[in-house]
Amino acid sequence: MKKDVGPTTIYKSACRMCHGGCGVLVHVTDGQIAKIIGDPDSPLNRGKICIKAPASIELVNHPDRLKHPLKRAGPRGSGQWDRISWDEAYDILATRLGAIIKESGAHQIAIGTGTGRHHCDFVPRFANALGTPNWCEPGHAQCFFPRVNVSMMTYGDLPVCDYYGDTEPDCVLVWGHNPAVSGPDGELLFHSRKLTKTDTKFIVVDPRRTVLAEAADLWLQVRPGADDALALAMLNVVITEELFDADFVAKWTFGFEELAAHVAPHTPEWAEPITWVPADNIRAAARLFAESKPATVEWGCAIEHSPNSIQTARAIACLPALTGTIDIPGGWVFGPHILDGFPFLHEHLDDEVKALRLGSDEFRLLGRANVMPSAHIPSVFKAMRTGEPYPIRAFLIFGNNPLATYADSNLVRESLEKVEFLSVMDLFMTPSAELADLVLPAASWLEVNALTAFPYFAETTALAQQKIAQVGEAKQDEVVFAELAQRMKLGVGEEAIESVFDARLKKTGKSFQQMTQDGFAFEPITYNKHERDDAGFRTESGKIELYSLALEKLGYDPLPTYREPPESPLSAPDVAADFPLVLTSGARVLNFFTSEHRQLPRLRRSHPDPLADLHPDLAAEHGIEDGDWIWIETRRGKIRQRANVTDGIDPRVVNVEFGWWFPERQDGEYGIWQSNANVLTDQGPPYDPAMGTYQLRALLCQVSKAPDPMAEA
Ligand SMILES: Nc1nc2c(c(=O)[nH]1)N[C@H]1C(S)=C(S)[C@@H](COP(=O)(O)OP(=O)(O)OC[C@H]3O[C@@H](n4cnc5c(=O)[nH]c(N)nc54)[C@H](O)[C@@H]3O)O[C@H]1N2
Ligand SMILES: Nc1nc2c(c(=O)[nH]1)N[C@H]1C(S)=C(S)[C@@H](COP(=O)(O)OP(=O)(O)OC[C@H]3O[C@@H](n4cnc5c(=O)[nH]c(N)nc54)[C@H](O)[C@@H]3O)O[C@H]1N2
Ligand code: SF4
Ligand SMILES: [Mo]
């Protein structure tokens, strides 16, 4: 919608300060964005917004925004740049990429991106158009796609919490997720917060006492990385105490007997020393979940940040199937998929090229069977460093700050320095962009036409973003893909993006143009779809696969299994002798999104420094007081954050924030080595056998008091 009220024009759009899409009304007065408020009509957020939405105005107008393409003028990392035109930028890209394609093949070009922004589907599409199977992003094997793939294999679709109908869930099992802060991540934060004020019961599985854990009936303070063992023990209780829905299990699940035999040894007493959760609490949680109907599950990325991501998600996914709280009002439900499928152009890659996808032989779920097949990140960086199995000669990044968000930042830097041609498209100059040969200015969410739908993969609501502002010569990524495809005469992926949106909107009967007027299109969730004409579930057996035929076919465990994280007090007691604490990283904070927004005063003011959570007993042991700077050290490196001393964490566990750099330090490195959680994390094996997931959480660390980094500077 575009409505004129006096001198003000009001546009409907979708906020993208995180990867959600709350409906908003953008007020433009005298050509300036004056105000952003929630759209009361939006079925997703019903007028509510978080603090990040109004801060968008600071983002759009920020003096540090990249406004023109830049070409490196001195040695790499010297900070010397020449301003160039888009025409020249396209020439450089077309010439460099054209030469690589001719000499070595397009597979030696890798494409990188970040999580869930408006252009994310267009990135693999562009890679396919270019002819390379090697695209990657730091989430994917570590974020959401383990859940998506597990759901596809187990249920034939991704179940989401039903916050959208008239029935409230009786119980929400919140697992490795903190939606009250991090949502939208498939759901909206406002819904979970609202439910804490109703009769809905909460079971929260989290090493930290979050807002939801505070409000919960049961808080299971799990040892980071032990979620698989905990879920297996809950399955054991539901089965041995016969708390499952026998009719539902008999009619709609496949492999119950096999699962029952498989989890028999995994008693709560077996799980207690592994998970640090008392056996009685495991029993109580399993009983509460099974006895509540409708019950639903909120699972988050914490279960995907250690190398048993697939089997952990599988174990959790089996619980609601046993209790039958599936496809019913207020339960775990399947969305209407309001948009038509995205044209990824997968068919443009022939089979020999697909077979070259790095890591796809070993991690077959990631590289082949995935709903969005992608390359294995450690294999991509290794190819950059070593040329094995073949060199990656160019890396084109569209919206990612690799030094901040991939595991093992030192290894990432070493890899990026080796690549022959590096280009980065971003809103700001970042420590990673400083290493590039070419830097392209990206448009912010208020400067683009885009179409998205939420909750992800369930899609009750499609939303249009519309271009309201223009900063310098910034372009939106999707437009750059189309223009570059034209320049390189790729013959595919060259069309106007609005025509892609129009094709996806077919079912709604609306054009993209109409969507910019309406703001959104909505389709309600329907229930009991599996019973209609005995439709069943879209899996091989037509049932919910407790025993996964799809995983078996790929050569992986068909039943959910426990695997101790490789660097833990149990698996690596020798390492634990020097690094006795269990580290977890990256629990989201409201003010920031990944490594973004540190330059926005409105958000930085109330959260100026990175914080590490530790227990008062641990703090006392090391002479640390609340607010002190502390060292956090692992085998890979050490960083400084400020101590947040709280009894909401186990004395044996430390949590550090992720994504930290200091844009105000204009020295080319922007403090990226000071407080960056990924200096501590690991990109080495073992990986999840199916998905190739590496290790961002459940590592071993030590803490000590540190000098104030600013006093030293
Ligand atoms: N404001 C804001 N919102 C965001 C983001 C952001 O950066 N800022 N990032 C977006 C992205 S990319 C994602 S993936 C989602 C992530 O959002 P969530 O899925 O909610 O994940 P986190 O907040 O990282 O972690 C959730 C909880 O897991 C707990 N946890 C840590 N380790 C473990 C463990 O081993 N086991 C269990 N059970 N719990 C553990 C943490 O204490 C935390 O409370 O949020 C998205 N939304
Ligand atoms: N230690 C640790 N590491 C983690 C995590 C953790 O919990 N702990 N979480 C992981 C997870 S779940 C995820 S999803 C990833 C997130 O990783 P990413 O999503 O890749 O996040 P960033 O690296 O911050 O990169 C985003 C960059 O894109 C820019 N940008 C924003 N919008 C646009 C746009 O429209 N176009 C372009 N071209 N650029 C844009 C921003 O300015 C920023 O520099 O991090 C992972 N890394
Ligand atoms: S939750 Fe995300 S989409 Fe919603 S207002 Fe906040 S930043 Fe914007
Ligand atoms: Mo993520």
Short mmCIF file of N, CA and C in Angstrom, two decimals, residues 221-369:
data_model
loop_
_atom_site.label_atom_id
_atom_site.label_comp_id
_atom_site.label_asym_id
_atom_site.label_seq_id
_atom_site.Cartn_x
_atom_site.Cartn_y
_atom_site.Cartn_z
N GLN A 221 18.20 -28.09 32.57
CA GLN A 221 19.44 -27.35 32.34
C GLN A 221 20.50 -28.31 31.78
N VAL A 222 20.37 -28.56 30.50
CA VAL A 222 21.18 -29.60 29.84
C VAL A 222 22.64 -29.17 29.67
N ARG A 223 23.53 -30.14 29.69
CA ARG A 223 24.92 -29.84 29.33
C ARG A 223 24.97 -29.56 27.84
N PRO A 224 25.60 -28.44 27.41
CA PRO A 224 25.64 -28.16 25.98
C PRO A 224 26.16 -29.37 25.18
N GLY A 225 25.43 -29.70 24.12
CA GLY A 225 25.86 -30.80 23.24
C GLY A 225 25.32 -32.16 23.64
N ALA A 226 24.54 -32.24 24.75
CA ALA A 226 24.04 -33.55 25.19
C ALA A 226 22.55 -33.71 24.87
N ASP A 227 22.04 -32.92 23.95
CA ASP A 227 20.60 -32.96 23.64
C ASP A 227 20.16 -34.30 23.06
N ASP A 228 21.06 -34.94 22.29
CA ASP A 228 20.67 -36.23 21.71
C ASP A 228 20.38 -37.25 22.80
N ALA A 229 21.25 -37.30 23.82
CA ALA A 229 21.05 -38.26 24.92
C ALA A 229 19.76 -37.95 25.67
N LEU A 230 19.50 -36.66 25.88
CA LEU A 230 18.29 -36.26 26.61
C LEU A 230 17.03 -36.66 25.84
N ALA A 231 17.03 -36.42 24.54
CA ALA A 231 15.84 -36.74 23.73
C ALA A 231 15.61 -38.25 23.70
N LEU A 232 16.70 -39.02 23.60
CA LEU A 232 16.55 -40.48 23.60
C LEU A 232 15.94 -40.96 24.91
N ALA A 233 16.37 -40.35 26.03
CA ALA A 233 15.82 -40.76 27.32
C ALA A 233 14.35 -40.38 27.44
N MET A 234 13.97 -39.24 26.87
CA MET A 234 12.54 -38.88 26.91
C MET A 234 11.72 -39.85 26.05
N LEU A 235 12.27 -40.26 24.91
CA LEU A 235 11.59 -41.27 24.08
C LEU A 235 11.44 -42.57 24.88
N ASN A 236 12.49 -42.93 25.62
CA ASN A 236 12.47 -44.14 26.43
C ASN A 236 11.31 -44.08 27.44
N VAL A 237 11.16 -42.94 28.11
CA VAL A 237 10.10 -42.82 29.12
C VAL A 237 8.72 -42.91 28.47
N VAL A 238 8.54 -42.19 27.37
CA VAL A 238 7.23 -42.18 26.71
C VAL A 238 6.85 -43.60 26.27
N ILE A 239 7.85 -44.37 25.83
CA ILE A 239 7.55 -45.72 25.35
C ILE A 239 7.40 -46.71 26.52
N THR A 240 8.35 -46.70 27.46
CA THR A 240 8.29 -47.72 28.53
C THR A 240 7.10 -47.47 29.47
N GLU A 241 6.74 -46.20 29.66
CA GLU A 241 5.58 -45.92 30.53
C GLU A 241 4.27 -45.91 29.74
N GLU A 242 4.35 -46.27 28.48
CA GLU A 242 3.17 -46.34 27.59
C GLU A 242 2.36 -45.05 27.59
N LEU A 243 3.09 -43.95 27.47
CA LEU A 243 2.44 -42.63 27.43
C LEU A 243 2.10 -42.22 26.00
N PHE A 244 2.44 -43.05 25.05
CA PHE A 244 2.23 -42.68 23.65
C PHE A 244 0.77 -42.89 23.23
N ASP A 245 0.40 -42.27 22.12
CA ASP A 245 -0.95 -42.41 21.58
C ASP A 245 -0.96 -43.67 20.69
N ALA A 246 -1.43 -44.78 21.27
CA ALA A 246 -1.28 -46.08 20.61
C ALA A 246 -2.00 -46.13 19.25
N ASP A 247 -3.19 -45.50 19.17
CA ASP A 247 -3.92 -45.54 17.90
C ASP A 247 -3.15 -44.78 16.82
N PHE A 248 -2.71 -43.59 17.18
CA PHE A 248 -1.99 -42.75 16.21
C PHE A 248 -0.71 -43.45 15.76
N VAL A 249 0.01 -44.00 16.74
CA VAL A 249 1.29 -44.66 16.43
C VAL A 249 1.05 -45.84 15.48
N ALA A 250 0.00 -46.62 15.77
CA ALA A 250 -0.27 -47.81 14.94
C ALA A 250 -0.66 -47.40 13.53
N LYS A 251 -1.47 -46.35 13.42
CA LYS A 251 -2.00 -45.99 12.11
C LYS A 251 -1.03 -45.14 11.29
N TRP A 252 -0.29 -44.25 11.96
CA TRP A 252 0.40 -43.22 11.19
C TRP A 252 1.92 -43.20 11.32
N THR A 253 2.49 -44.14 12.08
CA THR A 253 3.96 -44.12 12.16
C THR A 253 4.55 -45.41 11.62
N PHE A 254 5.81 -45.31 11.21
CA PHE A 254 6.52 -46.45 10.63
C PHE A 254 7.76 -46.70 11.49
N GLY A 255 7.93 -47.96 11.96
CA GLY A 255 9.16 -48.33 12.66
C GLY A 255 9.09 -48.19 14.17
N PHE A 256 7.86 -48.24 14.74
CA PHE A 256 7.75 -48.08 16.20
C PHE A 256 8.50 -49.17 16.96
N GLU A 257 8.33 -50.42 16.54
CA GLU A 257 8.97 -51.52 17.27
C GLU A 257 10.48 -51.36 17.27
N GLU A 258 11.02 -50.97 16.12
CA GLU A 258 12.47 -50.78 16.00
C GLU A 258 12.93 -49.64 16.92
N LEU A 259 12.15 -48.55 16.95
CA LEU A 259 12.53 -47.43 17.82
C LEU A 259 12.46 -47.85 19.28
N ALA A 260 11.41 -48.58 19.64
CA ALA A 260 11.23 -49.01 21.04
C ALA A 260 12.43 -49.85 21.49
N ALA A 261 12.81 -50.80 20.64
CA ALA A 261 13.96 -51.66 21.01
C ALA A 261 15.23 -50.83 21.08
N HIS A 262 15.35 -49.86 20.17
CA HIS A 262 16.56 -49.04 20.07
C HIS A 262 16.75 -48.15 21.29
N VAL A 263 15.64 -47.57 21.82
CA VAL A 263 15.79 -46.64 22.96
C VAL A 263 15.72 -47.35 24.31
N ALA A 264 15.46 -48.66 24.31
CA ALA A 264 15.32 -49.38 25.59
C ALA A 264 16.51 -49.15 26.55
N PRO A 265 17.76 -49.16 26.05
CA PRO A 265 18.87 -48.94 27.01
C PRO A 265 19.00 -47.49 27.47
N HIS A 266 18.33 -46.56 26.77
CA HIS A 266 18.55 -45.14 27.05
C HIS A 266 17.61 -44.64 28.15
N THR A 267 17.78 -45.19 29.34
CA THR A 267 16.93 -44.81 30.47
C THR A 267 17.33 -43.44 31.00
N PRO A 268 16.44 -42.79 31.77
CA PRO A 268 16.83 -41.52 32.39
C PRO A 268 18.09 -41.66 33.26
N GLU A 269 18.26 -42.82 33.89
CA GLU A 269 19.46 -43.03 34.71
C GLU A 269 20.71 -43.09 33.83
N TRP A 270 20.58 -43.66 32.64
CA TRP A 270 21.69 -43.66 31.68
C TRP A 270 22.02 -42.23 31.28
N ALA A 271 20.96 -41.41 31.07
CA ALA A 271 21.16 -40.07 30.53
C ALA A 271 21.66 -39.07 31.58
N GLU A 272 21.36 -39.32 32.86
CA GLU A 272 21.68 -38.31 33.89
C GLU A 272 23.15 -37.88 33.89
N PRO A 273 24.10 -38.81 33.96
CA PRO A 273 25.49 -38.35 34.00
C PRO A 273 25.97 -37.74 32.67
N ILE A 274 25.31 -38.07 31.58
CA ILE A 274 25.70 -37.50 30.28
C ILE A 274 25.15 -36.09 30.14
N THR A 275 23.88 -35.92 30.53
CA THR A 275 23.19 -34.65 30.26
C THR A 275 23.26 -33.66 31.42
N TRP A 276 23.62 -34.14 32.60
CA TRP A 276 23.59 -33.36 33.84
C TRP A 276 22.16 -33.00 34.27
N VAL A 277 21.17 -33.64 33.66
CA VAL A 277 19.77 -33.42 34.06
C VAL A 277 19.35 -34.60 34.94
N PRO A 278 18.85 -34.33 36.15
CA PRO A 278 18.43 -35.42 37.03
C PRO A 278 17.39 -36.32 36.36
N ALA A 279 17.53 -37.64 36.56
CA ALA A 279 16.62 -38.61 35.92
C ALA A 279 15.16 -38.29 36.21
N ASP A 280 14.87 -37.85 37.43
CA ASP A 280 13.46 -37.55 37.77
C ASP A 280 12.92 -36.40 36.92
N ASN A 281 13.77 -35.43 36.62
CA ASN A 281 13.31 -34.30 35.79
C ASN A 281 13.08 -34.74 34.34
N ILE A 282 13.91 -35.67 33.87
CA ILE A 282 13.70 -36.19 32.51
C ILE A 282 12.35 -36.89 32.45
N ARG A 283 12.07 -37.71 33.49
CA ARG A 283 10.78 -38.41 33.54
C ARG A 283 9.63 -37.41 33.58
N ALA A 284 9.77 -36.40 34.44
CA ALA A 284 8.69 -35.41 34.60
C ALA A 284 8.42 -34.69 33.28
N ALA A 285 9.50 -34.36 32.57
CA ALA A 285 9.33 -33.63 31.30
C ALA A 285 8.64 -34.51 30.27
N ALA A 286 9.07 -35.78 30.17
CA ALA A 286 8.45 -36.69 29.20
C ALA A 286 6.97 -36.87 29.52
N ARG A 287 6.66 -36.99 30.82
CA ARG A 287 5.25 -37.19 31.21
C ARG A 287 4.42 -35.94 30.89
N LEU A 288 4.95 -34.77 31.26
CA LEU A 288 4.19 -33.54 31.02
C LEU A 288 3.93 -33.34 29.53
N PHE A 289 4.95 -33.59 28.73
CA PHE A 289 4.77 -33.41 27.28
C PHE A 289 3.73 -34.40 26.75
N ALA A 290 3.86 -35.66 27.16
CA ALA A 290 2.97 -36.69 26.61
C ALA A 290 1.53 -36.52 27.08
N GLU A 291 1.37 -36.00 28.28
CA GLU A 291 0.00 -35.87 28.83
C GLU A 291 -0.69 -34.59 28.36
N SER A 292 0.03 -33.71 27.69
CA SER A 292 -0.57 -32.45 27.22
C SER A 292 -0.99 -32.60 25.76
N LYS A 293 -2.18 -32.15 25.46
CA LYS A 293 -2.62 -32.16 24.06
C LYS A 293 -3.56 -30.99 23.85
N PRO A 294 -3.37 -30.17 22.85
CA PRO A 294 -2.26 -30.23 21.91
C PRO A 294 -0.97 -29.72 22.54
N ALA A 295 0.12 -30.39 22.17
CA ALA A 295 1.45 -29.92 22.56
C ALA A 295 2.22 -29.62 21.28
N THR A 296 3.22 -28.79 21.41
CA THR A 296 3.97 -28.42 20.22
C THR A 296 5.45 -28.25 20.57
N VAL A 297 6.29 -28.18 19.56
CA VAL A 297 7.74 -28.13 19.79
C VAL A 297 8.36 -26.93 19.09
N GLU A 298 9.08 -26.13 19.85
CA GLU A 298 9.91 -25.05 19.30
C GLU A 298 11.35 -25.52 19.40
N TRP A 299 11.97 -25.81 18.27
CA TRP A 299 13.37 -26.23 18.32
C TRP A 299 14.22 -25.19 17.63
N GLY A 300 15.45 -25.03 18.12
CA GLY A 300 16.28 -23.96 17.58
C GLY A 300 17.64 -24.44 17.13
N CYS A 301 18.48 -23.49 16.77
CA CYS A 301 19.75 -23.85 16.14
C CYS A 301 20.76 -24.42 17.13
N ALA A 302 20.49 -24.30 18.45
CA ALA A 302 21.46 -24.84 19.40
C ALA A 302 21.64 -26.35 19.22
N ILE A 303 20.60 -27.04 18.72
CA ILE A 303 20.74 -28.50 18.51
C ILE A 303 21.52 -28.80 17.24
N GLU A 304 21.81 -27.74 16.46
CA GLU A 304 22.47 -27.94 15.16
C GLU A 304 23.90 -27.42 15.17
N HIS A 305 24.40 -27.05 16.31
CA HIS A 305 25.73 -26.44 16.37
C HIS A 305 26.78 -27.40 16.91
N SER A 306 26.49 -28.69 16.87
CA SER A 306 27.54 -29.67 17.16
C SER A 306 27.35 -30.85 16.21
N PRO A 307 28.39 -31.65 16.04
CA PRO A 307 28.39 -32.58 14.90
C PRO A 307 27.54 -33.84 15.05
N ASN A 308 26.41 -33.73 15.74
CA ASN A 308 25.43 -34.81 15.65
C ASN A 308 24.08 -34.17 15.35
N SER A 309 24.10 -33.18 14.49
CA SER A 309 22.90 -32.35 14.30
C SER A 309 21.71 -33.16 13.78
N ILE A 310 21.98 -34.03 12.82
CA ILE A 310 20.86 -34.74 12.19
C ILE A 310 20.19 -35.71 13.17
N GLN A 311 21.01 -36.49 13.87
CA GLN A 311 20.42 -37.47 14.78
C GLN A 311 19.79 -36.80 16.00
N THR A 312 20.32 -35.65 16.42
CA THR A 312 19.69 -34.93 17.53
C THR A 312 18.31 -34.44 17.10
N ALA A 313 18.26 -33.84 15.92
CA ALA A 313 16.96 -33.36 15.43
C ALA A 313 16.00 -34.53 15.22
N ARG A 314 16.52 -35.66 14.75
CA ARG A 314 15.68 -36.85 14.55
C ARG A 314 15.08 -37.32 15.88
N ALA A 315 15.91 -37.36 16.92
CA ALA A 315 15.41 -37.85 18.22
C ALA A 315 14.29 -36.94 18.73
N ILE A 316 14.49 -35.63 18.61
CA ILE A 316 13.47 -34.69 19.08
C ILE A 316 12.21 -34.81 18.21
N ALA A 317 12.41 -34.96 16.90
CA ALA A 317 11.26 -35.02 15.98
C ALA A 317 10.36 -36.23 16.24
N CYS A 318 10.93 -37.29 16.81
CA CYS A 318 10.12 -38.49 17.06
C CYS A 318 9.13 -38.31 18.23
N LEU A 319 9.44 -37.40 19.15
CA LEU A 319 8.59 -37.26 20.35
C LEU A 319 7.14 -36.90 20.03
N PRO A 320 6.89 -35.80 19.31
CA PRO A 320 5.49 -35.45 19.03
C PRO A 320 4.78 -36.46 18.14
N ALA A 321 5.55 -37.24 17.37
CA ALA A 321 4.91 -38.28 16.56
C ALA A 321 4.34 -39.36 17.49
N LEU A 322 5.10 -39.71 18.54
CA LEU A 322 4.63 -40.74 19.47
C LEU A 322 3.38 -40.30 20.21
N THR A 323 3.30 -39.00 20.53
CA THR A 323 2.14 -38.56 21.31
C THR A 323 1.00 -38.11 20.40
N GLY A 324 1.23 -38.11 19.08
CA GLY A 324 0.15 -37.85 18.13
C GLY A 324 -0.31 -36.40 18.07
N THR A 325 0.54 -35.49 18.53
CA THR A 325 0.12 -34.08 18.55
C THR A 325 0.49 -33.38 17.24
N ILE A 326 0.15 -34.04 16.16
CA ILE A 326 0.57 -33.65 14.82
C ILE A 326 -0.65 -33.28 13.98
N ASP A 327 -0.53 -32.16 13.25
CA ASP A 327 -1.58 -31.81 12.27
C ASP A 327 -2.93 -31.56 12.95
N ILE A 328 -2.87 -31.11 14.24
CA ILE A 328 -4.13 -30.81 14.96
C ILE A 328 -4.07 -29.36 15.46
N PRO A 329 -5.22 -28.72 15.67
CA PRO A 329 -5.20 -27.33 16.13
C PRO A 329 -4.36 -27.16 17.41
N GLY A 330 -3.47 -26.19 17.41
CA GLY A 330 -2.62 -25.93 18.57
C GLY A 330 -1.42 -26.86 18.67
N GLY A 331 -1.26 -27.78 17.71
CA GLY A 331 -0.17 -28.76 17.79
C GLY A 331 1.00 -28.40 16.90
N TRP A 332 1.68 -29.45 16.42
CA TRP A 332 2.78 -29.27 15.45
C TRP A 332 2.13 -29.48 14.09
N VAL A 333 2.10 -28.44 13.27
CA VAL A 333 1.22 -28.45 12.09
C VAL A 333 1.99 -28.14 10.81
N PHE A 334 1.34 -28.38 9.69
CA PHE A 334 1.96 -28.13 8.39
C PHE A 334 1.28 -26.95 7.71
N GLY A 335 2.09 -26.10 7.12
CA GLY A 335 1.56 -24.85 6.57
C GLY A 335 0.95 -25.01 5.20
N PRO A 336 0.31 -23.95 4.71
CA PRO A 336 -0.36 -24.02 3.41
C PRO A 336 0.58 -23.77 2.22
N HIS A 337 1.83 -23.39 2.48
CA HIS A 337 2.79 -23.10 1.40
C HIS A 337 2.17 -22.15 0.37
N ILE A 338 1.97 -20.94 0.80
CA ILE A 338 1.20 -19.99 0.00
C ILE A 338 1.86 -19.66 -1.34
N LEU A 339 3.20 -19.73 -1.39
CA LEU A 339 3.90 -19.40 -2.63
C LEU A 339 4.18 -20.66 -3.45
N ASP A 340 4.24 -20.49 -4.76
CA ASP A 340 4.70 -21.58 -5.62
C ASP A 340 6.21 -21.73 -5.43
N GLY A 341 6.75 -22.89 -5.77
CA GLY A 341 8.17 -23.20 -5.56
C GLY A 341 9.09 -22.16 -6.21
N PHE A 342 10.26 -21.98 -5.64
CA PHE A 342 11.21 -21.00 -6.17
C PHE A 342 11.98 -21.62 -7.34
N PRO A 343 12.15 -20.88 -8.42
CA PRO A 343 12.88 -21.44 -9.58
C PRO A 343 14.39 -21.40 -9.36
N PHE A 344 14.92 -22.42 -8.70
CA PHE A 344 16.35 -22.44 -8.34
C PHE A 344 17.27 -22.69 -9.54
N LEU A 345 16.72 -23.16 -10.65
CA LEU A 345 17.52 -23.51 -11.84
C LEU A 345 18.47 -24.68 -11.59
N HIS A 346 18.07 -25.59 -10.64
CA HIS A 346 18.91 -26.77 -10.40
C HIS A 346 19.14 -27.56 -11.69
N GLU A 347 18.14 -27.54 -12.56
CA GLU A 347 18.22 -28.32 -13.80
C GLU A 347 19.32 -27.80 -14.72
N HIS A 348 19.79 -26.58 -14.43
CA HIS A 348 20.83 -26.00 -15.30
C HIS A 348 22.20 -26.66 -15.07
N LEU A 349 22.38 -27.33 -13.92
CA LEU A 349 23.65 -28.02 -13.64
C LEU A 349 23.54 -29.46 -14.11
N ASP A 350 24.45 -29.91 -14.96
CA ASP A 350 24.33 -31.32 -15.33
C ASP A 350 24.98 -32.21 -14.27
N ASP A 351 24.73 -33.51 -14.37
CA ASP A 351 25.10 -34.42 -13.29
C ASP A 351 26.60 -34.44 -13.00
N GLU A 352 27.41 -34.32 -14.08
CA GLU A 352 28.87 -34.32 -13.81
C GLU A 352 29.28 -33.11 -12.98
N VAL A 353 28.64 -31.99 -13.23
CA VAL A 353 28.98 -30.78 -12.46
C VAL A 353 28.48 -30.92 -11.03
N LYS A 354 27.26 -31.45 -10.86
CA LYS A 354 26.73 -31.67 -9.50
C LYS A 354 27.67 -32.57 -8.71
N ALA A 355 28.24 -33.57 -9.38
CA ALA A 355 29.13 -34.52 -8.69
C ALA A 355 30.40 -33.83 -8.19
N LEU A 356 30.70 -32.65 -8.74
CA LEU A 356 31.90 -31.92 -8.30
C LEU A 356 31.64 -31.09 -7.04
N ARG A 357 30.39 -31.05 -6.56
CA ARG A 357 30.08 -30.24 -5.37
C ARG A 357 30.96 -30.70 -4.20
N LEU A 358 31.71 -29.78 -3.63
CA LEU A 358 32.69 -30.14 -2.60
C LEU A 358 32.01 -30.76 -1.39
N GLY A 359 32.46 -31.95 -1.00
CA GLY A 359 31.94 -32.63 0.17
C GLY A 359 30.70 -33.47 -0.09
N SER A 360 30.18 -33.45 -1.34
CA SER A 360 28.89 -34.11 -1.55
C SER A 360 28.98 -35.63 -1.58
N ASP A 361 30.17 -36.19 -1.81
CA ASP A 361 30.31 -37.64 -1.75
C ASP A 361 30.18 -38.13 -0.31
N GLU A 362 30.82 -37.38 0.59
CA GLU A 362 30.84 -37.83 1.98
C GLU A 362 29.56 -37.40 2.72
N PHE A 363 29.14 -36.15 2.51
CA PHE A 363 27.99 -35.62 3.25
C PHE A 363 26.81 -35.56 2.29
N ARG A 364 26.21 -36.73 2.10
CA ARG A 364 25.27 -36.89 1.00
C ARG A 364 23.93 -36.19 1.25
N LEU A 365 23.59 -36.00 2.52
CA LEU A 365 22.35 -35.26 2.79
C LEU A 365 22.58 -33.78 2.46
N LEU A 366 23.72 -33.24 2.87
CA LEU A 366 24.04 -31.84 2.59
C LEU A 366 24.16 -31.57 1.09
N GLY A 367 24.91 -32.43 0.42
CA GLY A 367 25.34 -32.11 -0.94
C GLY A 367 24.44 -32.63 -2.04
N ARG A 368 23.57 -33.59 -1.69
CA ARG A 368 22.75 -34.20 -2.75
C ARG A 368 21.26 -34.19 -2.43
N ALA A 369 20.90 -34.76 -1.25
CA ALA A 369 19.49 -35.00 -0.97
C ALA A 369 18.81 -33.78 -0.36
#
